[in-house]
Amino acid sequence: MAKQLNYHTIREIFTRFQEAEPEPKGELDHVNAYTLVVAVALSAQATDKGVNRATADLFKIADTPQKMLDLGEEALIEHIKTIGLFRNKAKNVIKLSRLLVDEYDGEVPCSRAALESLPGVGRKTANVVLNMWWQYPAQAVDTHIYRFGNRSGVCPGKDVVAVERAIEDQIPVDFQLHAHHWMILHGRYVCKARKPLCGTCLIRDLCEFEDKNL
């Protein structure tokens, strides 16, 4: 775990991220809040590209909780069987769709607690939905952010909750809305797990990663 970077260094890092990509976007395809919840729930232990392939046809016919219930679990499985843990995920999608219809009039709630009450929706999924759909500066910490935060010193922490808190505490507020997208994309395409591309990294001179010069 790298030491915590200071305020000025973190501001410079996110200034560079912003200049390189002013409006970073999540890579999961969706058409409304409901399909975003489903897509994020399906993405656990799966790639965004794999989820997008599976949901391309699914969301054309089931883009609301009621339509998903009408489709049914077995038909849903046929759409998502290329995704890991597809049977359990299908059960959760049907259950959360039923709960949305019965408890929320078919609408996706916009509170973290309500979102986390949905089957298959944890804190990370809730934060993604709050951020991407409602533009709330929630920080969804995945493996890419956890790795980048601890390598770089931007937001080190012993677990994902500690990293989430470090993001909220350490990153200047004017970067909070897009912070997790910048870090996810940087972790996914540059600060990779096995072979980080330090030679082409735009924050190489500011990062605390010990192995960046090897």
Tab-separated table of C-alpha atoms in Angstrom:
chain	number	residue	atom	x	y	z
A	1	MET	CA	0.000	0.000	0.000
A	2	ALA	CA	1.453	3.354	-1.037
A	3	LYS	CA	1.476	6.343	1.285
A	4	GLN	CA	-1.383	8.827	0.982
A	5	LEU	CA	-0.626	11.539	-1.590
A	6	ASN	CA	-1.077	15.174	-0.602
A	7	TYR	CA	-3.890	17.445	-1.734
A	8	HIS	CA	-1.918	19.270	-4.429
A	9	THR	CA	-0.674	16.057	-6.036
A	10	ILE	CA	-4.168	14.540	-6.077
A	11	ARG	CA	-5.577	17.720	-7.608
A	12	GLU	CA	-2.945	17.582	-10.350
A	13	ILE	CA	-3.715	13.903	-11.039
A	14	PHE	CA	-7.423	14.547	-11.511
A	15	THR	CA	-6.775	17.705	-13.497
A	16	ARG	CA	-4.846	15.544	-15.965
A	17	PHE	CA	-7.600	12.905	-16.005
A	18	GLN	CA	-10.169	15.617	-16.684
A	19	GLU	CA	-8.133	17.180	-19.488
A	20	ALA	CA	-7.690	13.770	-21.130
A	21	GLU	CA	-11.364	12.743	-20.738
A	22	PRO	CA	-13.681	15.583	-19.616
A	23	GLU	CA	-16.830	13.422	-19.507
A	24	PRO	CA	-15.904	9.804	-18.700
A	25	LYS	CA	-18.702	7.303	-19.173
A	26	GLY	CA	-19.441	3.873	-17.783
A	27	GLU	CA	-19.181	1.090	-20.330
A	28	LEU	CA	-22.343	-0.868	-19.484
A	29	ASP	CA	-25.130	-0.365	-22.034
A	30	HIS	CA	-28.516	0.630	-20.610
A	31	VAL	CA	-31.611	2.590	-21.632
A	32	ASN	CA	-33.060	3.601	-18.251
A	33	ALA	CA	-32.472	3.277	-14.511
A	34	TYR	CA	-33.921	-0.223	-14.394
A	35	THR	CA	-31.739	-1.645	-17.159
A	36	LEU	CA	-28.735	0.013	-15.495
A	37	VAL	CA	-29.502	-1.784	-12.224
A	38	VAL	CA	-29.831	-5.087	-14.085
A	39	ALA	CA	-26.663	-4.548	-16.119
A	40	VAL	CA	-24.567	-3.680	-13.075
A	41	ALA	CA	-25.959	-6.639	-11.129
A	42	LEU	CA	-25.091	-8.933	-14.041
A	43	SER	CA	-21.565	-7.518	-14.293
A	44	ALA	CA	-20.329	-9.100	-11.040
A	45	GLN	CA	-17.467	-11.440	-11.958
A	46	ALA	CA	-18.076	-10.688	-15.645
A	47	THR	CA	-16.745	-8.185	-18.150
A	48	ASP	CA	-18.757	-5.187	-19.289
A	49	LYS	CA	-18.354	-6.320	-22.898
A	50	GLY	CA	-19.736	-9.746	-22.057
A	51	VAL	CA	-22.722	-8.229	-20.263
A	52	ASN	CA	-23.398	-5.864	-23.162
A	53	ARG	CA	-23.460	-8.766	-25.609
A	54	ALA	CA	-25.933	-10.630	-23.407
A	55	THR	CA	-28.246	-7.674	-22.811
A	56	ALA	CA	-28.302	-6.259	-26.356
A	57	ASP	CA	-31.398	-8.281	-27.279
A	58	LEU	CA	-32.682	-8.665	-23.719
A	59	PHE	CA	-33.237	-4.962	-23.140
A	60	LYS	CA	-35.152	-4.641	-26.407
A	61	ILE	CA	-37.912	-6.817	-24.970
A	62	ALA	CA	-37.510	-6.406	-21.188
A	63	ASP	CA	-36.639	-2.840	-20.242
A	64	THR	CA	-39.025	-2.553	-17.270
A	65	PRO	CA	-39.543	-4.717	-14.172
A	66	GLN	CA	-42.958	-5.886	-15.379
A	67	LYS	CA	-41.662	-6.842	-18.817
A	68	MET	CA	-38.861	-8.817	-17.138
A	69	LEU	CA	-41.425	-10.659	-15.003
A	70	ASP	CA	-43.492	-11.353	-18.124
A	71	LEU	CA	-40.380	-12.732	-19.829
A	72	GLY	CA	-39.761	-15.128	-16.951
A	73	GLU	CA	-36.694	-16.691	-15.389
A	74	GLU	CA	-36.074	-19.464	-17.924
A	75	ALA	CA	-36.245	-17.121	-20.902
A	76	LEU	CA	-33.974	-14.677	-19.056
A	77	ILE	CA	-31.453	-17.468	-18.527
A	78	GLU	CA	-31.336	-18.081	-22.267
A	79	HIS	CA	-30.284	-14.435	-22.779
A	80	ILE	CA	-27.613	-14.329	-20.071
A	81	LYS	CA	-26.225	-17.893	-20.037
A	82	THR	CA	-22.891	-16.679	-21.424
A	83	ILE	CA	-22.320	-14.695	-18.202
A	84	GLY	CA	-20.773	-16.237	-15.099
A	85	LEU	CA	-23.167	-17.287	-12.326
A	86	PHE	CA	-26.053	-16.770	-14.737
A	87	ARG	CA	-28.583	-18.928	-12.897
A	88	ASN	CA	-28.202	-17.142	-9.573
A	89	LYS	CA	-28.165	-13.776	-11.338
A	90	ALA	CA	-31.365	-14.639	-13.207
A	91	LYS	CA	-33.082	-15.492	-9.918
A	92	ASN	CA	-31.991	-12.175	-8.424
A	93	VAL	CA	-33.121	-10.165	-11.460
A	94	ILE	CA	-36.575	-11.733	-11.258
A	95	LYS	CA	-36.733	-11.179	-7.493
A	96	LEU	CA	-35.626	-7.540	-7.701
A	97	SER	CA	-38.092	-6.954	-10.543
A	98	ARG	CA	-40.903	-8.349	-8.403
A	99	LEU	CA	-39.872	-6.157	-5.483
A	100	LEU	CA	-39.749	-3.061	-7.704
A	101	VAL	CA	-43.243	-3.761	-8.985
A	102	ASP	CA	-44.705	-4.581	-5.570
A	103	GLU	CA	-42.943	-1.998	-3.406
A	104	TYR	CA	-41.881	0.836	-5.717
A	105	ASP	CA	-44.595	0.959	-8.402
A	106	GLY	CA	-42.130	-0.317	-10.967
A	107	GLU	CA	-39.717	2.589	-10.445
A	108	VAL	CA	-36.094	2.332	-9.349
A	109	PRO	CA	-35.637	4.095	-5.979
A	110	CYS	CA	-32.930	6.730	-5.650
A	111	SER	CA	-31.661	6.058	-2.133
A	112	ARG	CA	-28.719	3.820	-1.364
A	113	ALA	CA	-30.572	1.917	1.356
A	114	ALA	CA	-33.554	1.209	-0.913
A	115	LEU	CA	-31.291	0.085	-3.747
A	116	GLU	CA	-29.319	-2.203	-1.425
A	117	SER	CA	-32.571	-3.829	-0.331
A	118	LEU	CA	-32.962	-5.255	-3.842
A	119	PRO	CA	-31.780	-8.875	-4.332
A	120	GLY	CA	-28.332	-9.012	-5.926
A	121	VAL	CA	-27.679	-5.295	-5.371
A	122	GLY	CA	-24.832	-4.436	-3.013
A	123	ARG	CA	-23.208	-1.158	-2.099
A	124	LYS	CA	-21.064	-1.025	-5.243
A	125	THR	CA	-24.033	-1.572	-7.563
A	126	ALA	CA	-26.090	0.995	-5.660
A	127	ASN	CA	-23.290	3.548	-5.937
A	128	VAL	CA	-22.919	2.962	-9.676
A	129	VAL	CA	-26.640	3.564	-10.213
A	130	LEU	CA	-26.695	6.664	-8.005
A	131	ASN	CA	-23.705	8.078	-9.859
A	132	MET	CA	-24.528	7.181	-13.454
A	133	TRP	CA	-28.277	7.762	-13.422
A	134	TRP	CA	-28.820	10.439	-10.797
A	135	GLN	CA	-25.454	12.184	-11.097
A	136	TYR	CA	-24.769	11.801	-7.390
A	137	PRO	CA	-21.055	11.697	-6.432
A	138	ALA	CA	-21.205	8.145	-5.064
A	139	GLN	CA	-17.991	6.168	-5.290
A	140	ALA	CA	-18.308	2.599	-6.565
A	141	VAL	CA	-15.076	0.836	-5.616
A	142	ASP	CA	-14.254	-2.190	-7.749
A	143	THR	CA	-11.018	-4.151	-8.140
A	144	HIS	CA	-9.605	-1.574	-10.584
A	145	ILE	CA	-10.137	1.341	-8.198
A	146	TYR	CA	-8.895	-0.654	-5.209
A	147	ARG	CA	-5.699	-1.544	-7.081
A	148	PHE	CA	-5.132	1.946	-8.465
A	149	GLY	CA	-5.917	3.676	-5.166
A	150	ASN	CA	-3.420	1.573	-3.257
A	151	ARG	CA	-0.705	1.579	-5.909
A	152	SER	CA	-0.789	5.280	-6.612
A	153	GLY	CA	-1.467	6.661	-3.145
A	154	VAL	CA	-4.554	8.547	-4.335
A	155	CYS	CA	-6.925	6.632	-2.037
A	156	PRO	CA	-5.166	3.809	-0.178
A	157	GLY	CA	-7.170	1.558	2.121
A	158	LYS	CA	-7.153	-1.970	3.512
A	159	ASP	CA	-10.588	-2.779	2.051
A	160	VAL	CA	-13.121	-1.335	-0.397
A	161	VAL	CA	-14.964	0.604	2.310
A	162	ALA	CA	-11.725	2.262	3.421
A	163	VAL	CA	-10.889	3.139	-0.197
A	164	GLU	CA	-14.383	4.578	-0.710
A	165	ARG	CA	-13.945	6.739	2.381
A	166	ALA	CA	-10.476	7.842	1.202
A	167	ILE	CA	-11.939	8.927	-2.156
A	168	GLU	CA	-14.596	10.987	-0.395
A	169	ASP	CA	-12.095	12.485	2.056
A	170	GLN	CA	-9.075	13.069	-0.175
A	171	ILE	CA	-10.274	13.862	-3.714
A	172	PRO	CA	-11.322	17.505	-4.230
A	173	VAL	CA	-15.083	17.887	-4.429
A	174	ASP	CA	-15.071	19.320	-7.942
A	175	PHE	CA	-13.732	15.967	-9.214
A	176	GLN	CA	-16.002	13.735	-7.127
A	177	LEU	CA	-18.746	13.206	-9.710
A	178	HIS	CA	-16.467	11.558	-12.270
A	179	ALA	CA	-13.732	10.304	-9.925
A	180	HIS	CA	-14.675	6.638	-9.918
A	181	HIS	CA	-15.034	6.509	-13.707
A	182	TRP	CA	-11.619	8.073	-14.268
A	183	MET	CA	-10.076	5.576	-11.862
A	184	ILE	CA	-11.929	2.545	-13.258
A	185	LEU	CA	-10.911	3.364	-16.812
A	186	HIS	CA	-7.325	4.087	-15.781
A	187	GLY	CA	-7.158	0.821	-13.836
A	188	ARG	CA	-8.758	-1.166	-16.635
A	189	TYR	CA	-6.642	0.117	-19.520
A	190	VAL	CA	-3.420	1.549	-18.042
A	191	CYS	CA	-2.819	0.554	-14.404
A	192	LYS	CA	-3.466	-3.107	-15.158
A	193	ALA	CA	-3.106	-5.840	-12.563
A	194	ARG	CA	-0.263	-7.866	-14.078
A	195	LYS	CA	1.431	-5.544	-16.540
A	196	PRO	CA	0.677	-1.890	-15.783
A	197	LEU	CA	1.540	0.409	-18.684
A	198	CYS	CA	3.619	2.776	-16.585
A	199	GLY	CA	5.653	3.915	-19.577
A	200	THR	CA	2.614	5.573	-21.146
A	201	CYS	CA	0.840	6.619	-17.930
A	202	LEU	CA	-0.092	10.306	-17.824
A	203	ILE	CA	0.422	10.485	-14.042
A	204	ARG	CA	3.632	8.441	-13.877
A	205	ASP	CA	5.617	11.289	-12.314
A	206	LEU	CA	3.037	11.726	-9.534
A	207	CYS	CA	2.313	8.081	-8.693
A	208	GLU	CA	3.783	6.292	-5.634
A	209	PHE	CA	3.866	2.840	-7.273
A	210	GLU	CA	7.248	1.375	-6.311
A	211	ASP	CA	7.666	-0.829	-9.397
A	212	LYS	CA	6.901	1.821	-12.029
A	213	ASN	CA	10.546	2.243	-12.989
A	214	LEU	CA	11.261	-1.462	-13.460
